[in-house]
Coordinates of C-alpha atoms in Angstrom, one line a residue:
M1233 CA -15.5 46.6 30.4
Q1234 CA -17.6 47.1 27.2
A1235 CA -21.2 48.0 27.9
A1236 CA -24.0 45.8 26.7
I1237 CA -25.6 46.8 23.4
N1238 CA -28.3 49.4 23.9
Y1239 CA -30.7 48.6 21.0
K1240 CA -32.6 52.0 21.6
R1241 CA -29.5 53.7 20.3
F1242 CA -29.6 51.9 16.9
P1243 CA -31.3 53.9 14.1
E1244 CA -34.1 51.9 12.5
N1245 CA -32.2 51.2 9.3
N1246 CA -29.2 50.0 11.2
M1247 CA -31.4 47.7 13.3
K1248 CA -32.8 46.1 10.1
R1249 CA -29.3 45.7 8.7
F1250 CA -28.2 44.1 11.9
L1251 CA -31.1 41.6 11.9
S1252 CA -30.5 40.7 8.3
L1253 CA -26.9 40.0 8.9
L1254 CA -27.8 37.9 12.0
I1255 CA -30.3 35.8 9.9
C1256 CA -27.7 35.3 7.2
A1257 CA -25.1 34.2 9.7
V1258 CA -27.6 31.6 11.2
I1259 CA -28.3 30.2 7.7
I1260 CA -24.6 29.9 6.9
I1261 CA -23.8 28.2 10.2
T1262 CA -26.7 25.7 10.1
S1263 CA -26.0 24.8 6.5
A1264 CA -22.3 24.0 7.4
F1265 CA -23.2 21.2 9.8
P1266 CA -25.1 18.0 9.3
A1267 CA -28.8 18.0 10.4
S1268 CA -28.5 14.5 11.7
A1269 CA -25.9 11.7 12.2
S1270 CA -26.8 10.2 8.8
T1271 CA -25.7 13.3 6.8
Y1272 CA -22.1 14.5 6.4
P1273 CA -20.6 17.9 5.4
M1274 CA -18.5 18.1 2.3
G1275 CA -14.8 18.8 3.0
P1276 CA -13.4 22.1 1.5
A1277 CA -11.5 20.2 -1.2
Q1278 CA -14.8 18.6 -2.5
K1279 CA -16.9 21.8 -2.9
G1280 CA -17.6 22.3 -6.6
V1281 CA -16.1 18.9 -7.6
P1282 CA -17.6 17.8 -10.9
D1283 CA -19.5 14.5 -11.0
N1284 CA -17.0 12.8 -13.3
V1285 CA -14.4 12.3 -10.5
R1286 CA -16.6 9.8 -8.8
M1287 CA -18.3 6.5 -9.8
A1288 CA -22.0 5.7 -10.2
G1289 CA -23.7 5.2 -6.8
V1290 CA -21.0 7.2 -4.9
T1291 CA -22.0 10.6 -3.5
L1292 CA -19.4 13.2 -2.6
P1293 CA -19.8 12.7 1.2
M1294 CA -19.1 9.0 0.6
M1295 CA -15.6 9.9 -0.6
Q1296 CA -14.7 10.8 2.9
A1297 CA -13.5 8.4 5.6
S1298 CA -15.8 10.1 8.1
Y1299 CA -18.8 8.9 6.3
W1300 CA -17.9 5.3 7.1
D1301 CA -15.7 5.1 10.2
S1302 CA -17.8 6.7 13.0
Y1303 CA -20.2 4.0 14.0
P1304 CA -20.4 2.2 17.4
G1305 CA -17.5 -0.3 17.8
S1306 CA -15.4 1.1 15.0
D1307 CA -12.6 2.1 17.4
V1308 CA -12.5 -1.2 19.3
T1309 CA -9.1 -2.9 19.2
L1310 CA -9.6 -6.2 17.3
M1311 CA -6.3 -7.9 18.0
T1312 CA -3.4 -7.3 20.3
L1313 CA 0.1 -7.1 18.9
A1314 CA 0.9 -10.5 20.4
E1315 CA -2.1 -12.0 18.5
I1316 CA -1.0 -10.3 15.3
R1317 CA 2.5 -11.8 15.6
A1318 CA 0.9 -15.2 16.2
E1319 CA -1.2 -14.7 13.0
N1320 CA 1.9 -13.8 11.1
D1321 CA 3.8 -16.9 12.3
A1322 CA 0.9 -19.2 11.3
N1323 CA 0.7 -17.7 7.8
I1324 CA 4.5 -17.7 7.2
H1325 CA 4.6 -21.4 8.1
N1326 CA 1.6 -22.2 6.0
S1327 CA 3.0 -23.5 2.7
A1328 CA -0.3 -22.6 0.9
C1329 CA 0.5 -18.9 1.6
C1330 CA 3.8 -19.2 -0.3
M1331 CA 5.7 -17.0 2.2
N1332 CA 9.3 -17.1 3.4
D1333 CA 10.5 -17.4 7.0
L1334 CA 13.7 -15.5 6.3
S1335 CA 15.3 -16.4 9.7
A1336 CA 14.7 -20.1 9.1
L1337 CA 16.1 -20.3 5.6
P1338 CA 19.3 -22.4 5.1
E1339 CA 22.4 -20.3 5.8
T1340 CA 24.1 -21.9 2.8
F1341 CA 23.0 -22.9 -0.7
D1342 CA 24.2 -24.7 -3.8
G1343 CA 25.1 -21.8 -6.1
I1344 CA 25.9 -24.1 -9.1
K1345 CA 22.4 -25.6 -9.0
M1346 CA 20.6 -22.3 -8.3
R1347 CA 22.5 -20.6 -11.2
A1348 CA 21.4 -23.4 -13.6
N1349 CA 17.8 -23.2 -12.5
L1350 CA 17.6 -19.5 -12.7
A1351 CA 19.3 -19.3 -16.1
N1352 CA 16.8 -21.9 -17.5
F1353 CA 13.8 -19.5 -17.3
E1354 CA 11.1 -19.7 -20.0
D1355 CA 10.4 -17.0 -22.5
Q1356 CA 8.0 -14.4 -21.0
G1357 CA 5.4 -14.7 -23.7
K1358 CA 4.4 -12.0 -26.2
L1359 CA 5.9 -8.9 -24.7
Y1360 CA 6.7 -5.5 -26.3
L1361 CA 9.6 -3.1 -25.9
N1362 CA 8.8 0.5 -27.1
G1363 CA 5.8 -0.9 -29.0
E1364 CA 7.8 -3.6 -30.9
L1365 CA 7.2 -7.3 -30.3
L1366 CA 10.3 -9.0 -28.8
P1367 CA 11.9 -11.9 -30.6
A1368 CA 12.8 -15.0 -28.6
S1369 CA 16.5 -14.1 -28.9
F1370 CA 15.9 -11.0 -26.8
Y1371 CA 16.1 -13.2 -23.6
D1372 CA 19.4 -14.8 -24.5
R1373 CA 21.5 -12.0 -23.1
Y1374 CA 19.7 -12.4 -19.7
R1375 CA 20.2 -16.1 -19.7
A1376 CA 23.9 -15.5 -20.4
N1377 CA 24.1 -12.9 -17.7
I1378 CA 22.8 -15.4 -15.1
A1379 CA 24.9 -18.3 -16.5
G1380 CA 28.0 -16.2 -16.0
A1381 CA 27.3 -15.4 -12.4
R1382 CA 30.0 -16.3 -9.9
A1383 CA 28.9 -19.5 -8.1
A1384 CA 30.2 -22.3 -6.0
E1385 CA 28.7 -25.5 -4.8
V1386 CA 28.5 -24.1 -1.2
M1387 CA 27.7 -20.4 -0.8
N1388 CA 26.6 -18.3 2.1
T1389 CA 23.2 -16.8 2.2
G1390 CA 23.3 -13.0 2.5
Y1391 CA 21.1 -11.1 4.8
G1392 CA 20.2 -7.5 4.2
F1393 CA 17.7 -4.7 3.6
C1394 CA 16.2 -2.7 0.8
T1395 CA 17.7 0.8 0.7
N1396 CA 15.7 2.4 -2.1
R1397 CA 12.1 1.6 -2.9
S1398 CA 12.3 -1.2 -5.5
S1399 CA 10.6 -4.1 -7.3
L1400 CA 11.2 -7.7 -7.8
K1401 CA 11.3 -9.0 -11.4
S1402 CA 11.0 -12.5 -12.9
I1403 CA 14.2 -11.9 -15.0
P1404 CA 17.1 -9.5 -14.4
N1405 CA 16.2 -6.9 -17.0
P1406 CA 16.2 -3.1 -16.6
E1407 CA 13.8 -2.5 -19.6
W1408 CA 10.1 -2.0 -19.4
L1409 CA 8.4 -4.9 -21.1
A1410 CA 4.7 -4.4 -21.8
D1411 CA 2.2 -7.1 -22.6
D1412 CA 0.2 -4.7 -24.9
P1413 CA 1.9 -2.4 -27.4
T1414 CA -0.7 0.3 -26.6
D1415 CA -0.2 0.1 -22.9
P1416 CA 3.3 1.2 -21.9
E1417 CA 2.5 1.2 -18.1
W1418 CA 2.2 -2.6 -17.5
D1419 CA 5.3 -4.7 -17.2
N1420 CA 4.5 -8.4 -16.8
T1421 CA 8.0 -9.2 -15.6
V1422 CA 7.4 -7.1 -12.4
L1423 CA 6.4 -9.4 -9.5
A1424 CA 6.2 -7.4 -6.2
P1425 CA 7.3 -4.1 -4.5
V1426 CA 10.1 -4.0 -2.0
L1427 CA 9.8 -1.3 0.5
V1428 CA 12.6 0.7 2.1
N1429 CA 14.1 -1.2 5.1
E1430 CA 12.2 -4.4 4.1
P1431 CA 14.3 -7.4 5.2
L1432 CA 15.6 -9.9 2.6
A1433 CA 17.8 -12.9 2.0
A1434 CA 20.2 -12.5 -0.9
Y1435 CA 21.7 -15.2 -3.2
L1436 CA 23.3 -14.9 -6.6
S1437 CA 24.2 -11.7 -8.5
T1438 CA 24.3 -11.6 -12.3
A1439 CA 27.7 -11.6 -14.1
D1440 CA 27.5 -7.8 -14.5
G1441 CA 26.5 -7.3 -10.9
A1442 CA 23.5 -5.3 -11.8
F1443 CA 20.8 -7.6 -10.3
T1444 CA 20.7 -9.9 -7.3
Y1445 CA 18.3 -12.8 -6.7
V1446 CA 16.6 -12.3 -3.3
K1447 CA 13.7 -13.6 -1.1
T1448 CA 11.5 -11.3 0.9
E1449 CA 8.9 -12.5 3.3
C1450 CA 6.2 -12.6 0.6
C1451 CA 8.0 -13.1 -2.7
E1452 CA 11.2 -13.8 -4.5
G1453 CA 12.9 -12.5 -7.7
W1454 CA 15.6 -10.3 -9.1
M1455 CA 16.1 -6.7 -7.8
P1456 CA 18.7 -4.1 -8.7
T1457 CA 21.8 -4.7 -6.6
A1458 CA 22.1 -1.0 -6.0
D1459 CA 18.8 -1.1 -4.1
L1460 CA 20.0 -3.4 -1.3
V1461 CA 22.6 -3.6 1.3
L1462 CA 24.0 -6.7 3.0
C1463 CA 24.8 -7.0 6.7
H1464 CA 28.1 -8.2 8.1
S1465 CA 26.4 -11.1 9.8
K1466 CA 23.0 -12.7 10.3
A1467 CA 23.1 -11.7 14.0
E1468 CA 23.5 -8.0 13.0
W1469 CA 20.6 -8.4 10.5
E1470 CA 18.3 -10.0 13.1
E1471 CA 19.0 -7.2 15.6
A1472 CA 18.4 -4.5 13.1
R1473 CA 15.1 -5.9 11.7
D1474 CA 13.3 -6.0 15.1
P1475 CA 13.9 -2.7 16.9
E1476 CA 12.1 -2.0 20.2
Q1477 CA 11.3 1.6 19.2
F1478 CA 10.3 2.4 15.7
L1479 CA 8.4 4.7 13.4
V1480 CA 5.8 3.5 10.9
V1481 CA 4.7 5.5 7.8
T1482 CA 0.9 5.8 8.0
G1483 CA 0.3 8.1 5.0
P1484 CA 0.4 7.2 1.3
E1485 CA 4.1 8.1 1.4
V1486 CA 6.8 10.2 3.0
I1487 CA 9.5 11.6 0.8
T1488 CA 12.8 12.1 2.6
E1489 CA 14.0 15.7 2.4
E1490 CA 16.6 17.1 0.0
S1491 CA 20.1 17.2 1.5
Y1492 CA 23.5 18.0 -0.1
V1493 CA 25.3 16.2 2.7
G1494 CA 22.9 13.4 3.6
A1495 CA 23.0 10.1 1.8
H1496 CA 19.3 9.5 1.7
S1497 CA 17.7 12.5 -0.1
Q1498 CA 14.4 12.1 -1.9
R1499 CA 13.8 8.4 -0.8
I1500 CA 10.2 7.1 -1.1
L1501 CA 8.9 5.7 2.2
E1502 CA 5.6 4.1 1.4
M1503 CA 2.8 3.3 3.8
G1504 CA 3.9 0.5 6.1
V1505 CA 7.6 1.3 6.0
K1506 CA 9.2 0.8 9.4
L1507 CA 12.4 2.5 10.6
A1508 CA 14.1 2.2 14.0
L1509 CA 14.0 5.3 16.2
S1510 CA 17.4 6.4 17.4
D1511 CA 18.3 5.5 21.0
E1512 CA 21.2 7.9 21.1
P1513 CA 21.4 11.5 22.3
V1514 CA 21.4 13.3 19.0
Q1515 CA 21.7 17.0 18.2
T1516 CA 22.8 17.4 14.6
V1517 CA 22.0 15.1 11.6
D1518 CA 23.0 16.0 8.1
N1519 CA 23.9 19.5 9.0
R1520 CA 20.6 20.1 10.7
W1521 CA 19.6 20.5 14.4
D1522 CA 17.1 17.7 15.4
W1523 CA 14.4 19.9 16.9
C1524 CA 10.9 19.1 15.7
N1525 CA 12.1 15.9 14.0
Y1526 CA 12.2 12.2 14.7
V1527 CA 15.7 10.8 14.4
V1528 CA 15.5 7.3 12.8
Y1529 CA 18.1 4.8 11.5
F1530 CA 18.2 4.3 7.8
P1531 CA 19.8 1.1 6.3
G1532 CA 22.8 2.8 4.8
R1533 CA 26.0 1.6 3.2
G1534 CA 29.2 2.0 5.1
A1535 CA 32.7 2.6 3.9
D1536 CA 33.1 -1.2 3.4
G1537 CA 30.0 -1.4 1.3
L1538 CA 28.1 -3.3 3.9
F1539 CA 25.2 -2.3 6.2
E1540 CA 25.5 0.7 8.5
K1541 CA 22.9 2.3 10.7
Q1542 CA 22.8 5.9 9.4
K1543 CA 20.7 8.7 11.1
M1544 CA 18.0 10.5 9.2
L1545 CA 15.4 13.1 10.2
I1546 CA 11.6 12.6 9.7
P1547 CA 9.5 15.8 10.5
F1548 CA 7.1 15.6 13.4
G1549 CA 4.4 16.8 11.0
A1550 CA 4.8 13.8 8.7
D1551 CA 2.1 11.1 8.5
V1552 CA 3.8 8.6 10.8
S1553 CA 3.1 6.7 14.0
V1554 CA 5.5 5.8 16.8
G1555 CA 4.9 2.1 16.9
Y1556 CA 2.2 0.2 15.1
L1557 CA -1.3 1.6 14.9
R1558 CA -4.1 -0.1 16.9
Y1559 CA -5.9 -2.6 14.8
T1560 CA -9.4 -1.2 14.5
Q1561 CA -12.0 -1.0 11.8
K1562 CA -11.8 2.8 11.9
N1563 CA -8.0 2.8 11.4
V1564 CA -8.2 0.4 8.4
I1565 CA -10.8 2.6 6.7
D1566 CA -8.9 5.8 7.5
L1567 CA -5.7 4.4 6.0
A1568 CA -7.5 3.2 2.9
F1569 CA -9.1 6.7 2.3
K1570 CA -5.7 8.4 2.6
C1571 CA -4.8 6.7 -0.7
V1572 CA -7.9 7.6 -2.7
G1573 CA -6.8 8.8 -6.1
K1574 CA -3.2 7.4 -5.8
R1575 CA -2.1 5.7 -9.0
Y1576 CA -2.1 2.0 -9.7
G1577 CA 1.1 0.1 -10.6
W1578 CA 1.1 -3.6 -11.4
G1579 CA 3.4 -5.5 -9.0
G1580 CA 4.3 -2.2 -7.3
S1581 CA 5.8 -0.8 -10.5
M1582 CA 6.1 3.0 -11.0
N1583 CA 6.5 3.4 -7.2
A1584 CA 2.8 2.5 -6.9
Q1585 CA 0.6 -0.3 -5.6
D1586 CA -1.6 -2.9 -7.2
C1587 CA -4.8 -4.3 -5.5
S1588 CA -3.1 -6.8 -3.2
S1589 CA -0.1 -4.6 -2.2
F1590 CA -2.6 -1.8 -1.4
A1591 CA -4.2 -4.1 1.2
R1592 CA -0.9 -5.5 2.3
E1593 CA 0.6 -2.1 3.0
I1594 CA -2.4 -0.9 4.9
Y1595 CA -2.2 -4.0 7.1
L1596 CA 1.6 -3.5 7.6
C1597 CA 0.7 -0.4 9.6
F1598 CA -0.8 -2.7 12.3
G1599 CA 2.1 -5.2 12.2
F1600 CA 0.5 -7.8 9.9
I1601 CA 2.6 -9.5 7.2
L1602 CA 0.2 -10.6 4.5
P1603 CA 1.0 -12.9 1.5
R1604 CA 1.8 -11.3 -1.8
N1605 CA -1.3 -12.0 -3.9
T1606 CA -5.1 -12.5 -3.7
T1607 CA -4.9 -16.3 -4.0
W1608 CA -2.3 -16.7 -1.2
Q1609 CA -4.1 -14.2 1.0
G1610 CA -7.3 -16.3 0.7
R1611 CA -5.4 -19.2 2.3
M1612 CA -4.5 -17.2 5.5
K1613 CA -5.4 -18.2 9.0
A1614 CA -8.4 -15.8 9.1
T1615 CA -12.1 -15.9 8.9
V1616 CA -12.7 -16.7 5.2
I1617 CA -16.2 -16.9 3.8
D1618 CA -16.6 -18.6 0.4
L1619 CA -19.5 -17.0 -1.4
T1620 CA -19.3 -19.2 -4.5
G1621 CA -22.5 -21.3 -4.8
M1622 CA -24.4 -19.2 -2.3
N1623 CA -27.9 -18.1 -3.3
A1624 CA -28.6 -14.4 -3.6
K1625 CA -30.3 -14.1 -0.2
N1626 CA -27.4 -15.7 1.7
K1627 CA -24.7 -13.8 -0.2
E1628 CA -26.4 -10.5 0.6
A1629 CA -26.7 -11.5 4.2
A1630 CA -23.0 -12.5 4.4
L1631 CA -22.0 -9.1 2.9
D1632 CA -24.3 -7.2 5.2
R1633 CA -22.6 -8.9 8.2
A1634 CA -19.1 -8.4 6.9
A1635 CA -16.9 -6.3 9.1
P1636 CA -15.8 -3.0 7.6
G1637 CA -12.0 -3.3 6.9
S1638 CA -12.4 -6.8 5.6
I1639 CA -10.8 -7.9 2.3
L1640 CA -13.2 -8.8 -0.5
Q1641 CA -12.1 -10.8 -3.5
F1642 CA -13.0 -12.1 -6.9
P1643 CA -10.5 -13.9 -9.1
G1644 CA -7.7 -11.4 -9.9
H1645 CA -8.8 -8.5 -7.7
E1646 CA -9.4 -7.5 -4.1
M1647 CA -10.9 -4.6 -2.2
I1648 CA -11.2 -3.1 1.3
Y1649 CA -14.8 -3.3 2.4
I1650 CA -16.1 -0.1 4.0
G1651 CA -19.9 -0.7 4.5
H1652 CA -23.3 -0.8 3.0
K1653 CA -25.9 1.9 2.3
D1654 CA -29.3 1.7 0.7
G1655 CA -28.8 -1.8 -0.6
R1656 CA -25.4 -1.1 -2.0
H1657 CA -22.0 -2.4 -0.7
Y1658 CA -19.0 -0.1 -0.9
T1659 CA -15.3 -0.6 -1.1
V1660 CA -12.0 1.3 -1.5
N1661 CA -9.6 -0.5 -3.9
D1662 CA -6.6 0.0 -6.2
V1663 CA -8.0 -1.0 -9.6
S1664 CA -6.4 -1.3 -13.0
S1665 CA -9.4 -1.5 -15.3
L1666 CA -13.2 -1.9 -15.2
A1667 CA -16.1 -1.5 -17.7
E1668 CA -18.5 1.4 -18.0
D1669 CA -21.9 1.5 -19.8
T1670 CA -21.8 4.1 -22.5
A1671 CA -24.1 5.1 -25.4
D1672 CA -21.9 2.9 -27.6
G1673 CA -22.1 -0.1 -25.2
L1674 CA -19.8 -1.5 -22.6
K1675 CA -16.3 0.1 -22.7
K1676 CA -13.2 -0.9 -20.9
R1677 CA -11.6 1.9 -18.8
R1678 CA -8.0 1.9 -17.6
V1679 CA -8.7 3.5 -14.3
R1680 CA -5.3 2.8 -12.7
S1681 CA -6.2 4.6 -9.4
V1682 CA -7.5 4.0 -5.9
V1683 CA -11.2 4.5 -6.0
V1684 CA -14.4 4.4 -3.9
N1685 CA -17.1 2.3 -5.6
S1686 CA -20.2 0.2 -5.0
L1687 CA -20.1 -3.4 -6.0
E1688 CA -23.5 -3.2 -7.6
D1689 CA -22.7 -0.3 -9.9
T1690 CA -19.3 -1.5 -11.0
K1691 CA -18.8 -3.9 -13.9
R1692 CA -15.9 -6.1 -15.1
P1693 CA -15.1 -6.1 -18.8
N1694 CA -17.1 -9.3 -19.1
G1695 CA -20.2 -7.3 -18.3
K1696 CA -20.9 -8.8 -14.9
T1697 CA -21.0 -6.6 -11.8
W1698 CA -18.4 -6.9 -9.1
Y1699 CA -21.2 -7.9 -6.7
N1700 CA -22.1 -10.9 -8.9
E1701 CA -18.4 -11.8 -9.4
L1702 CA -17.5 -11.6 -5.7
T1703 CA -16.2 -14.9 -4.3
T1704 CA -14.5 -14.3 -0.9
I1705 CA -14.7 -12.3 2.3
I1706 CA -11.5 -12.3 4.4
T1707 CA -11.6 -10.9 8.0
L1708 CA -8.6 -10.7 10.3
P1709 CA -8.9 -12.4 12.7

């Protein structure tokens, strides 16, 4: 056993050096921890970060989930899974939410009538391809492609799944059509994202087979036929869409790993993607032993071109959950902060999210199925507070009482509320553009990222603050 230190044996200069080092160590240790519960340390990735990466009114500690999610009651379960399913059922059957109960859709449809309706779409307005304004004749080829689709008076509805992260479009076109010749990253024909393994009902395919018209639970439109697979029967589809044991992606995304023998390399599994866990004794998948991996079923394409459950590995270290997460305010905030800095994509374009799909995919991790856009979400069976017409005192009181994790809205945009501090109210949101005060006046900024901001310090291009523009607070339940 080592003897205790005998300070008498230390020369005087060594003793001074020892005490100096001890004092330095104490200073370093105490500075690394908060002095009280109201202050928070910076994470290692934030040290030395320049001010221009954050917005006015936002400190560096505020850009961490831990600043907002550790208050009394934040980890209380707000709804059970049974209550969440009841909420989903109420919203899906609420016509104002514009959702689709896929299981209850008619199992046959009039293909002749649907083809005529789909081919009779209106021009999409002033759109640009590679910076050039499109002539009205541009759309003729797509009308012809729909009009030439194989159709009959009575056709069977198809039931299937998305196999590759995709998007729904208003017309079956592969081109990127911008609404601004200077903005090549906004396509107004994109409607909504479709996540891997998302269930869908399928109808007509274009004459060239490149696109199929489908309905998901929250939207409908054209998607690339290559991105979906149909089941052999509705019964097979029903069984596959509701597994007892499953994995949910709870990070911004998981990219499936490269494989020369597997059929599902480099697939994007976004937050909220749900995959069934294998119930078979498995040892080898795609030439790999299954140790330290989850074995899941991917919606693959069999030799007959139809649905087949195919095994795939997801690393234990991936940001995933076995089953849904508990619905708590802390978990909502934590998920939102995982996406900070991730890019914006209108309608889910560019494998990204827009403001409402950002909220929708966070809530998917708890088992919620939300409507597609801000307007329809505002009609959900939820606690909805209308702020329009409120005086300033009542509006501030309503916001102060709002539960962190609630959805805040003004026309055309929504945010995840995270709390208030020193008279400011803060959110995490996926924003396309906002306005910034500069020496030359108010300037529009294409932010196109998930950001942390205060409502009071953020302005719209019309010059009004987000706080002034705010119209709605939505809390589930």
